[in-house]
């Protein structure tokens, strides 16, 4: 029940082998203990469990959160390595954090993580590989991950930036059921590309890519870093902008950013590469500056013409017409850019 742990600053201390069930309440204290894989914390379906203190759980702890149950923590939260966080149904079990959150590693499935405070830390990476996870970034810079990795595998995973600008070190977004969305006003997810590769458990190398995954809603993608971020097998749904300030955003055949109204390529190393017409929208306004360029097709591709609404180079809007590598130093590849002015 309410204040079951006593006064402010109190906490439940649990030793190995403890199984604790919570049936809802507003607890003045926190939850802290020495746990291992024999410990389970069970939160009953349909309950709201509020911890005013901190939650500090050692490695191996199992958190089982019932359907439509909510666990809110107002103090700092840390969960040790190889813990297990399990919800009863897809997205219907909620963990909400009003202070900083640290996760070493673990397996999570069937839950919603709702971050309300900035600078949460996930060690070297935040890996959604067990499926059915929703992550809500309900503040600016919710993740302390500008130099770390986000790997989205398996199925039915959603990252929602909720109208807030955030940044991550690298992104691997696989499977057509996984996507990054924005339920709020137009906002940017920056990918810094400061993590270029990772080793899996079997020694294989993974490279950052968007393979079948999608960006949805008014989500702007901003790219930094010298490495290439590759998109395969997906015409992205997002109505947000595409901004490349460093390195290459490369869209393989059958991939593109066709619904964005602004394509911005700025910087001496910045480039956007498309491999077929329609990869960019005919209503798009394309801007290149400071040595940025468009690459229209690869060496083995047949020439094609990409239509867009407008084309601006170093702040000067270009006249309607056809632009190629022969008459425009900001374009390379066998393709052409057609400026129609009205998008029709």
Tab-separated table of C-alpha atoms in Angstrom:
chain	number	residue	atom	x	y	z
A	1	UNK	CA	0.000	0.000	0.000
A	2	UNK	CA	0.940	3.667	0.066
A	3	UNK	CA	4.187	4.490	1.897
A	4	UNK	CA	4.709	0.814	2.541
A	5	UNK	CA	8.443	1.376	2.895
A	6	UNK	CA	8.150	4.005	5.606
A	7	UNK	CA	9.317	7.613	5.517
A	8	UNK	CA	11.240	9.604	2.954
A	9	UNK	CA	14.569	8.054	2.072
A	10	UNK	CA	13.638	4.549	3.161
A	11	UNK	CA	14.137	1.631	0.823
A	12	UNK	CA	13.378	-2.023	0.450
A	13	UNK	CA	16.556	-4.062	0.829
A	14	UNK	CA	16.266	-7.437	-0.876
A	15	UNK	CA	18.763	-10.266	-0.599
A	16	UNK	CA	19.293	-13.168	-2.980
A	17	UNK	CA	16.307	-15.349	-3.690
A	18	UNK	CA	13.638	-12.730	-2.984
A	19	UNK	CA	10.421	-12.641	-4.998
A	20	UNK	CA	8.442	-9.463	-4.346
A	21	UNK	CA	4.981	-8.663	-5.691
A	22	UNK	CA	3.694	-5.079	-5.941
A	23	UNK	CA	-0.021	-4.431	-6.201
A	24	UNK	CA	0.155	-0.662	-6.690
A	25	UNK	CA	1.043	2.220	-4.409
A	26	UNK	CA	2.908	5.478	-3.956
A	27	UNK	CA	6.070	4.525	-2.084
A	28	UNK	CA	8.000	7.226	-0.261
A	29	UNK	CA	11.241	5.286	-0.524
A	30	UNK	CA	13.118	3.488	-3.256
A	31	UNK	CA	13.987	-0.037	-4.216
A	32	UNK	CA	17.521	-1.270	-3.725
A	33	UNK	CA	19.151	-4.593	-3.163
A	34	UNK	CA	21.654	-7.332	-3.947
A	35	UNK	CA	19.995	-9.429	-6.602
A	36	UNK	CA	20.788	-12.280	-8.910
A	37	UNK	CA	18.836	-14.405	-11.376
A	38	UNK	CA	16.834	-15.910	-8.505
A	39	UNK	CA	15.193	-12.556	-7.783
A	40	UNK	CA	11.944	-11.441	-9.366
A	41	UNK	CA	10.059	-8.201	-8.906
A	42	UNK	CA	6.468	-8.631	-10.029
A	43	UNK	CA	4.177	-5.680	-10.742
A	44	UNK	CA	0.540	-6.693	-10.974
A	45	UNK	CA	-1.519	-5.971	-14.087
A	46	UNK	CA	-3.392	-2.690	-14.143
A	47	UNK	CA	-1.513	-1.175	-11.187
A	48	UNK	CA	0.490	2.047	-10.827
A	49	UNK	CA	3.621	1.735	-8.696
A	50	UNK	CA	5.417	5.000	-7.865
A	51	UNK	CA	8.830	5.035	-6.187
A	52	UNK	CA	9.829	8.470	-4.867
A	53	UNK	CA	13.354	7.300	-4.045
A	54	UNK	CA	15.974	5.610	-6.220
A	55	UNK	CA	15.890	2.174	-7.803
A	56	UNK	CA	19.219	0.369	-7.787
A	57	UNK	CA	19.166	-3.250	-8.906
A	58	UNK	CA	22.217	-5.434	-9.321
A	59	UNK	CA	22.743	-7.743	-12.290
A	60	UNK	CA	20.433	-10.647	-12.990
A	61	UNK	CA	17.290	-9.082	-11.586
A	62	UNK	CA	14.025	-10.007	-13.270
A	63	UNK	CA	11.356	-7.314	-13.555
A	64	UNK	CA	8.005	-8.644	-14.687
A	65	UNK	CA	5.458	-5.917	-15.394
A	66	UNK	CA	1.836	-6.883	-15.940
A	67	UNK	CA	-0.385	-5.626	-18.763
A	68	UNK	CA	-1.431	-1.984	-18.324
A	69	UNK	CA	0.830	-1.705	-15.281
A	70	UNK	CA	3.021	1.364	-14.736
A	71	UNK	CA	6.253	1.640	-12.735
A	72	UNK	CA	7.437	5.228	-12.147
A	73	UNK	CA	10.763	6.119	-10.509
A	74	UNK	CA	11.541	9.682	-9.374
A	75	UNK	CA	15.022	9.023	-8.027
A	76	UNK	CA	18.016	7.778	-9.981
A	77	UNK	CA	17.687	4.325	-11.511
A	78	UNK	CA	20.417	1.815	-12.270
A	79	UNK	CA	19.967	-1.767	-13.426
A	80	UNK	CA	22.949	-4.096	-13.525
A	81	UNK	CA	24.145	-6.365	-16.320
A	82	UNK	CA	22.051	-9.159	-17.768
A	83	UNK	CA	18.863	-8.177	-16.086
A	84	UNK	CA	15.530	-9.171	-17.581
A	85	UNK	CA	12.693	-6.693	-18.098
A	86	UNK	CA	9.532	-8.334	-19.389
A	87	UNK	CA	6.068	-6.963	-20.107
A	88	UNK	CA	2.899	-9.000	-20.336
A	89	UNK	CA	1.791	-7.561	-23.661
A	90	UNK	CA	3.252	-5.436	-26.463
A	91	UNK	CA	3.854	-1.875	-25.214
A	92	UNK	CA	1.192	-2.166	-22.462
A	93	UNK	CA	3.681	-2.383	-19.593
A	94	UNK	CA	5.343	0.954	-18.825
A	95	UNK	CA	8.576	1.910	-17.070
A	96	UNK	CA	8.730	5.708	-16.606
A	97	UNK	CA	11.853	7.509	-15.366
A	98	UNK	CA	11.817	11.074	-14.013
A	99	UNK	CA	15.544	11.058	-13.234
A	100	UNK	CA	18.647	9.581	-14.848
A	101	UNK	CA	18.591	5.932	-15.835
A	102	UNK	CA	21.601	3.636	-16.267
A	103	UNK	CA	21.396	0.195	-17.826
A	104	UNK	CA	24.479	-1.993	-18.150
A	105	UNK	CA	22.958	-4.631	-20.441
A	106	UNK	CA	20.023	-6.962	-20.459
A	107	UNK	CA	17.094	-8.550	-22.202
A	108	UNK	CA	13.876	-6.588	-22.554
A	109	UNK	CA	10.663	-7.412	-24.339
A	110	UNK	CA	7.055	-6.284	-24.309
A	111	UNK	CA	7.604	-3.013	-22.406
A	112	UNK	CA	7.522	0.747	-22.954
A	113	UNK	CA	10.468	2.792	-21.661
A	114	UNK	CA	9.373	6.389	-21.051
A	115	UNK	CA	12.299	8.766	-20.436
A	116	UNK	CA	11.410	12.151	-18.893
A	117	UNK	CA	14.931	13.303	-17.896
A	118	UNK	CA	18.058	13.831	-20.069
A	119	UNK	CA	21.408	12.036	-20.137
A	120	UNK	CA	20.366	8.439	-19.582
A	121	UNK	CA	23.213	5.991	-20.086
A	122	UNK	CA	23.237	2.529	-21.664
A	123	UNK	CA	26.883	1.593	-21.508
A	124	UNK	CA	28.384	0.959	-24.943
A	125	UNK	CA	25.060	0.394	-26.693
A	126	UNK	CA	21.311	0.195	-26.380
A	127	UNK	CA	20.245	-2.986	-28.153
A	128	UNK	CA	16.604	-3.786	-28.869
A	129	UNK	CA	17.045	-7.340	-30.063
A	130	UNK	CA	14.285	-9.278	-28.319
A	131	UNK	CA	11.319	-7.524	-29.895
A	132	UNK	CA	8.187	-5.567	-28.935
A	133	UNK	CA	9.907	-2.643	-27.215
A	134	UNK	CA	8.704	0.951	-27.398
A	135	UNK	CA	11.037	3.764	-26.338
A	136	UNK	CA	9.617	7.246	-25.677
A	137	UNK	CA	12.176	10.082	-25.628
A	138	UNK	CA	10.057	12.627	-23.772
A	139	UNK	CA	12.764	15.297	-23.411
A	140	UNK	CA	15.682	16.851	-25.258
A	141	UNK	CA	18.883	14.767	-25.206
A	142	UNK	CA	17.153	11.887	-23.458
A	143	UNK	CA	20.002	9.559	-24.365
A	144	UNK	CA	23.599	10.106	-23.379
A	145	UNK	CA	24.482	8.246	-26.560
A	146	UNK	CA	26.060	10.700	-28.982
A	147	UNK	CA	29.113	8.420	-28.992
A	148	UNK	CA	27.242	5.138	-28.510
A	149	UNK	CA	25.208	2.717	-30.574
A	150	UNK	CA	21.537	1.944	-30.973
A	151	UNK	CA	20.835	-1.447	-32.527
A	152	UNK	CA	17.220	-2.293	-33.374
A	153	UNK	CA	16.762	-5.927	-34.318
A	154	UNK	CA	14.026	-8.574	-34.163
A	155	UNK	CA	10.485	-7.247	-34.677
A	156	UNK	CA	7.932	-4.662	-33.492
A	157	UNK	CA	10.329	-2.131	-31.958
A	158	UNK	CA	9.495	1.582	-31.937
A	159	UNK	CA	11.616	4.586	-30.982
A	160	UNK	CA	9.518	7.760	-30.635
A	161	UNK	CA	11.403	11.069	-30.285
A	162	UNK	CA	8.147	12.735	-29.118
A	163	UNK	CA	8.916	16.121	-30.658
A	164	UNK	CA	12.361	16.401	-29.018
A	165	UNK	CA	15.815	16.661	-30.599
A	166	UNK	CA	18.086	13.758	-29.698
A	167	UNK	CA	21.375	12.274	-30.889
A	168	UNK	CA	22.871	8.803	-31.100
A	169	UNK	CA	26.315	7.517	-32.052
A	170	UNK	CA	25.211	5.077	-34.733
A	171	UNK	CA	22.085	3.295	-35.859
A	172	UNK	CA	21.302	-0.181	-37.101
A	173	UNK	CA	17.594	-0.446	-37.902
A	174	UNK	CA	16.487	-3.796	-39.289
A	175	UNK	CA	13.176	-5.459	-40.194
A	176	UNK	CA	10.137	-3.752	-41.700
A	177	UNK	CA	8.279	-3.773	-38.372
A	178	UNK	CA	10.940	-1.615	-36.674
A	179	UNK	CA	10.778	2.139	-37.042
A	180	UNK	CA	11.689	5.526	-35.627
A	181	UNK	CA	8.767	7.897	-35.356
A	182	UNK	CA	7.772	11.252	-33.915
A	183	UNK	CA	4.393	11.693	-32.225
A	184	UNK	CA	5.138	15.369	-31.474
A	185	UNK	CA	6.083	18.444	-33.473
A	186	UNK	CA	8.796	18.241	-36.123
A	187	UNK	CA	12.132	17.364	-34.483
A	188	UNK	CA	15.540	15.945	-35.409
A	189	UNK	CA	17.316	12.719	-34.586
A	190	UNK	CA	21.041	13.280	-35.137
A	191	UNK	CA	23.230	10.286	-35.973
A	192	UNK	CA	26.834	11.261	-35.219
A	193	UNK	CA	28.407	8.108	-36.741
A	194	UNK	CA	31.054	8.105	-34.029
A	195	UNK	CA	30.642	4.338	-33.824
A	196	UNK	CA	31.457	2.885	-37.243
A	197	UNK	CA	31.271	-0.868	-36.584
A	198	UNK	CA	30.485	-3.334	-33.833
A	199	UNK	CA	31.362	-6.960	-33.169
A	200	UNK	CA	28.584	-9.406	-32.461
A	201	UNK	CA	28.867	-12.281	-30.013
A	202	UNK	CA	30.241	-14.552	-32.739
A	203	UNK	CA	32.933	-12.147	-33.848
A	204	UNK	CA	31.086	-10.846	-36.910
A	205	UNK	CA	31.208	-7.178	-37.876
A	206	UNK	CA	28.095	-5.050	-38.196
A	207	UNK	CA	27.978	-1.725	-40.007
A	208	UNK	CA	25.468	1.031	-39.281
A	209	UNK	CA	22.564	0.853	-41.722
A	210	UNK	CA	18.834	1.221	-42.122
A	211	UNK	CA	17.908	-2.168	-43.582
A	212	UNK	CA	14.143	-2.400	-44.172
A	213	UNK	CA	13.407	-0.233	-41.110
A	214	UNK	CA	11.482	3.016	-41.447
A	215	UNK	CA	11.340	6.631	-40.283
A	216	UNK	CA	7.782	7.871	-39.780
A	217	UNK	CA	5.922	11.075	-38.927
A	218	UNK	CA	7.610	14.518	-38.876
A	219	UNK	CA	11.011	12.993	-38.053
A	220	UNK	CA	14.014	14.846	-39.438
A	221	UNK	CA	17.194	12.798	-39.794
A	222	UNK	CA	20.449	14.689	-39.286
A	223	UNK	CA	23.717	12.959	-40.198
A	224	UNK	CA	27.198	13.778	-38.937
A	225	UNK	CA	30.469	11.830	-39.112
A	226	UNK	CA	32.593	10.688	-42.037
A	227	UNK	CA	31.114	7.194	-42.378
A	228	UNK	CA	28.330	6.302	-44.795
A	229	UNK	CA	24.828	5.646	-43.482
A	230	UNK	CA	23.206	3.241	-45.941
A	231	UNK	CA	19.470	2.753	-46.549
A	232	UNK	CA	18.248	-0.440	-48.207
A	233	UNK	CA	14.831	-1.811	-49.219
A	234	UNK	CA	12.723	1.041	-47.883
A	235	UNK	CA	11.160	4.187	-49.290
A	236	UNK	CA	11.104	6.105	-46.016
A	237	UNK	CA	7.684	7.342	-44.853
A	238	UNK	CA	8.900	10.387	-42.904
A	239	UNK	CA	7.660	13.861	-43.810
A	240	UNK	CA	10.631	15.389	-41.990
A	241	UNK	CA	13.786	16.786	-43.563
A	242	UNK	CA	16.996	15.010	-44.488
A	243	UNK	CA	20.123	16.885	-43.339
A	244	UNK	CA	23.621	15.636	-44.154
A	245	UNK	CA	26.457	17.760	-42.771
A	246	UNK	CA	29.233	15.152	-42.924
A	247	UNK	CA	29.776	11.883	-44.760
A	248	UNK	CA	27.308	10.235	-47.103
A	249	UNK	CA	23.668	9.337	-46.800
A	250	UNK	CA	23.393	6.552	-49.372
A	251	UNK	CA	20.078	5.240	-50.677
A	252	UNK	CA	20.401	1.907	-52.465
A	253	UNK	CA	17.958	0.920	-55.234
A	254	UNK	CA	14.364	0.683	-53.918
A	255	UNK	CA	15.267	3.149	-51.143
A	256	UNK	CA	14.800	6.864	-50.713
A	257	UNK	CA	13.482	9.834	-48.736
A	258	UNK	CA	10.568	10.736	-51.041
A	259	UNK	CA	8.230	12.577	-48.645
A	260	UNK	CA	10.601	15.125	-47.125
A	261	UNK	CA	10.210	18.717	-48.280
A	262	UNK	CA	13.792	19.800	-47.493
A	263	UNK	CA	16.969	17.962	-48.465
A	264	UNK	CA	19.987	19.808	-47.050
A	265	UNK	CA	23.572	18.807	-47.933
A	266	UNK	CA	26.149	21.092	-46.370
A	267	UNK	CA	29.885	20.578	-45.878
A	268	UNK	CA	32.928	19.602	-47.888
A	269	UNK	CA	32.525	15.887	-47.092
A	270	UNK	CA	28.705	15.814	-47.201
A	271	UNK	CA	26.816	13.944	-49.918
A	272	UNK	CA	23.431	12.383	-50.606
A	273	UNK	CA	23.472	9.480	-53.047
A	274	UNK	CA	20.332	8.141	-54.750
A	275	UNK	CA	20.197	5.252	-57.196
A	276	UNK	CA	16.841	5.708	-58.940
A	277	UNK	CA	14.344	8.401	-59.834
A	278	UNK	CA	11.714	9.026	-57.200
A	279	UNK	CA	14.162	8.486	-54.357
A	280	UNK	CA	13.657	12.167	-53.544
A	281	UNK	CA	10.228	13.774	-53.739
A	282	UNK	CA	9.203	15.964	-56.665
A	283	UNK	CA	8.042	18.566	-54.134
A	284	UNK	CA	11.409	18.593	-52.355
A	285	UNK	CA	13.527	21.706	-52.031
A	286	UNK	CA	17.171	20.636	-52.346
A	287	UNK	CA	19.955	22.803	-50.949
A	288	UNK	CA	23.701	22.176	-51.216
A	289	UNK	CA	26.410	24.407	-49.763
A	290	UNK	CA	30.049	24.564	-48.692
A	291	UNK	CA	31.093	21.783	-51.058
A	292	UNK	CA	28.174	19.432	-50.423
A	293	UNK	CA	27.003	17.407	-53.425
A	294	UNK	CA	24.342	15.146	-54.878
A	295	UNK	CA	25.361	11.791	-56.339
A	296	UNK	CA	22.769	10.669	-58.890
A	297	UNK	CA	23.376	7.003	-59.571
A	298	UNK	CA	26.285	4.624	-59.172
A	299	UNK	CA	28.896	3.620	-61.716
A	300	UNK	CA	26.812	0.636	-62.913
A	301	UNK	CA	23.458	2.464	-62.960
A	302	UNK	CA	21.690	3.659	-66.065
A	303	UNK	CA	21.157	7.391	-66.281
A	304	UNK	CA	17.900	8.665	-64.814
A	305	UNK	CA	16.313	12.035	-64.121
A	306	UNK	CA	15.318	12.976	-60.573
A	307	UNK	CA	12.666	15.717	-60.414
A	308	UNK	CA	12.559	18.137	-57.478
A	309	UNK	CA	10.810	21.429	-56.779
A	310	UNK	CA	13.832	23.690	-56.325
A	311	UNK	CA	17.619	23.579	-56.217
A	312	UNK	CA	19.742	26.033	-54.217
A	313	UNK	CA	23.544	26.204	-54.315
A	314	UNK	CA	25.354	28.231	-51.626
A	315	UNK	CA	22.218	30.249	-50.969
A	316	UNK	CA	21.456	31.017	-54.637
A	317	UNK	CA	18.267	29.499	-56.012
A	318	UNK	CA	18.885	27.970	-59.414
A	319	UNK	CA	16.690	28.457	-62.466
A	320	UNK	CA	14.368	25.728	-63.676
A	321	UNK	CA	16.111	23.304	-66.004
A	322	UNK	CA	18.228	20.160	-66.157
A	323	UNK	CA	21.419	19.878	-64.093
A	324	UNK	CA	24.066	17.188	-64.503
A	325	UNK	CA	27.687	16.626	-63.636
A	326	UNK	CA	28.541	18.311	-66.940
A	327	UNK	CA	27.032	21.686	-66.038
A	328	UNK	CA	26.952	21.642	-62.229
A	329	UNK	CA	29.936	20.869	-59.959
A	330	UNK	CA	27.548	20.054	-57.101
A	331	UNK	CA	26.297	16.955	-58.966
A	332	UNK	CA	28.126	13.746	-59.804
A	333	UNK	CA	27.085	10.401	-61.276
A	334	UNK	CA	25.293	9.564	-64.563
A	335	UNK	CA	21.906	10.965	-63.513
A	336	UNK	CA	20.300	14.371	-63.943
A	337	UNK	CA	18.358	16.718	-61.686
A	338	UNK	CA	15.261	18.350	-63.159
A	339	UNK	CA	14.081	21.541	-61.477
A	340	UNK	CA	10.402	21.978	-62.232
A	341	UNK	CA	9.687	24.870	-59.883
A	342	UNK	CA	6.125	23.823	-59.089
A	343	UNK	CA	6.695	20.196	-58.194
A	344	UNK	CA	4.376	18.981	-60.961
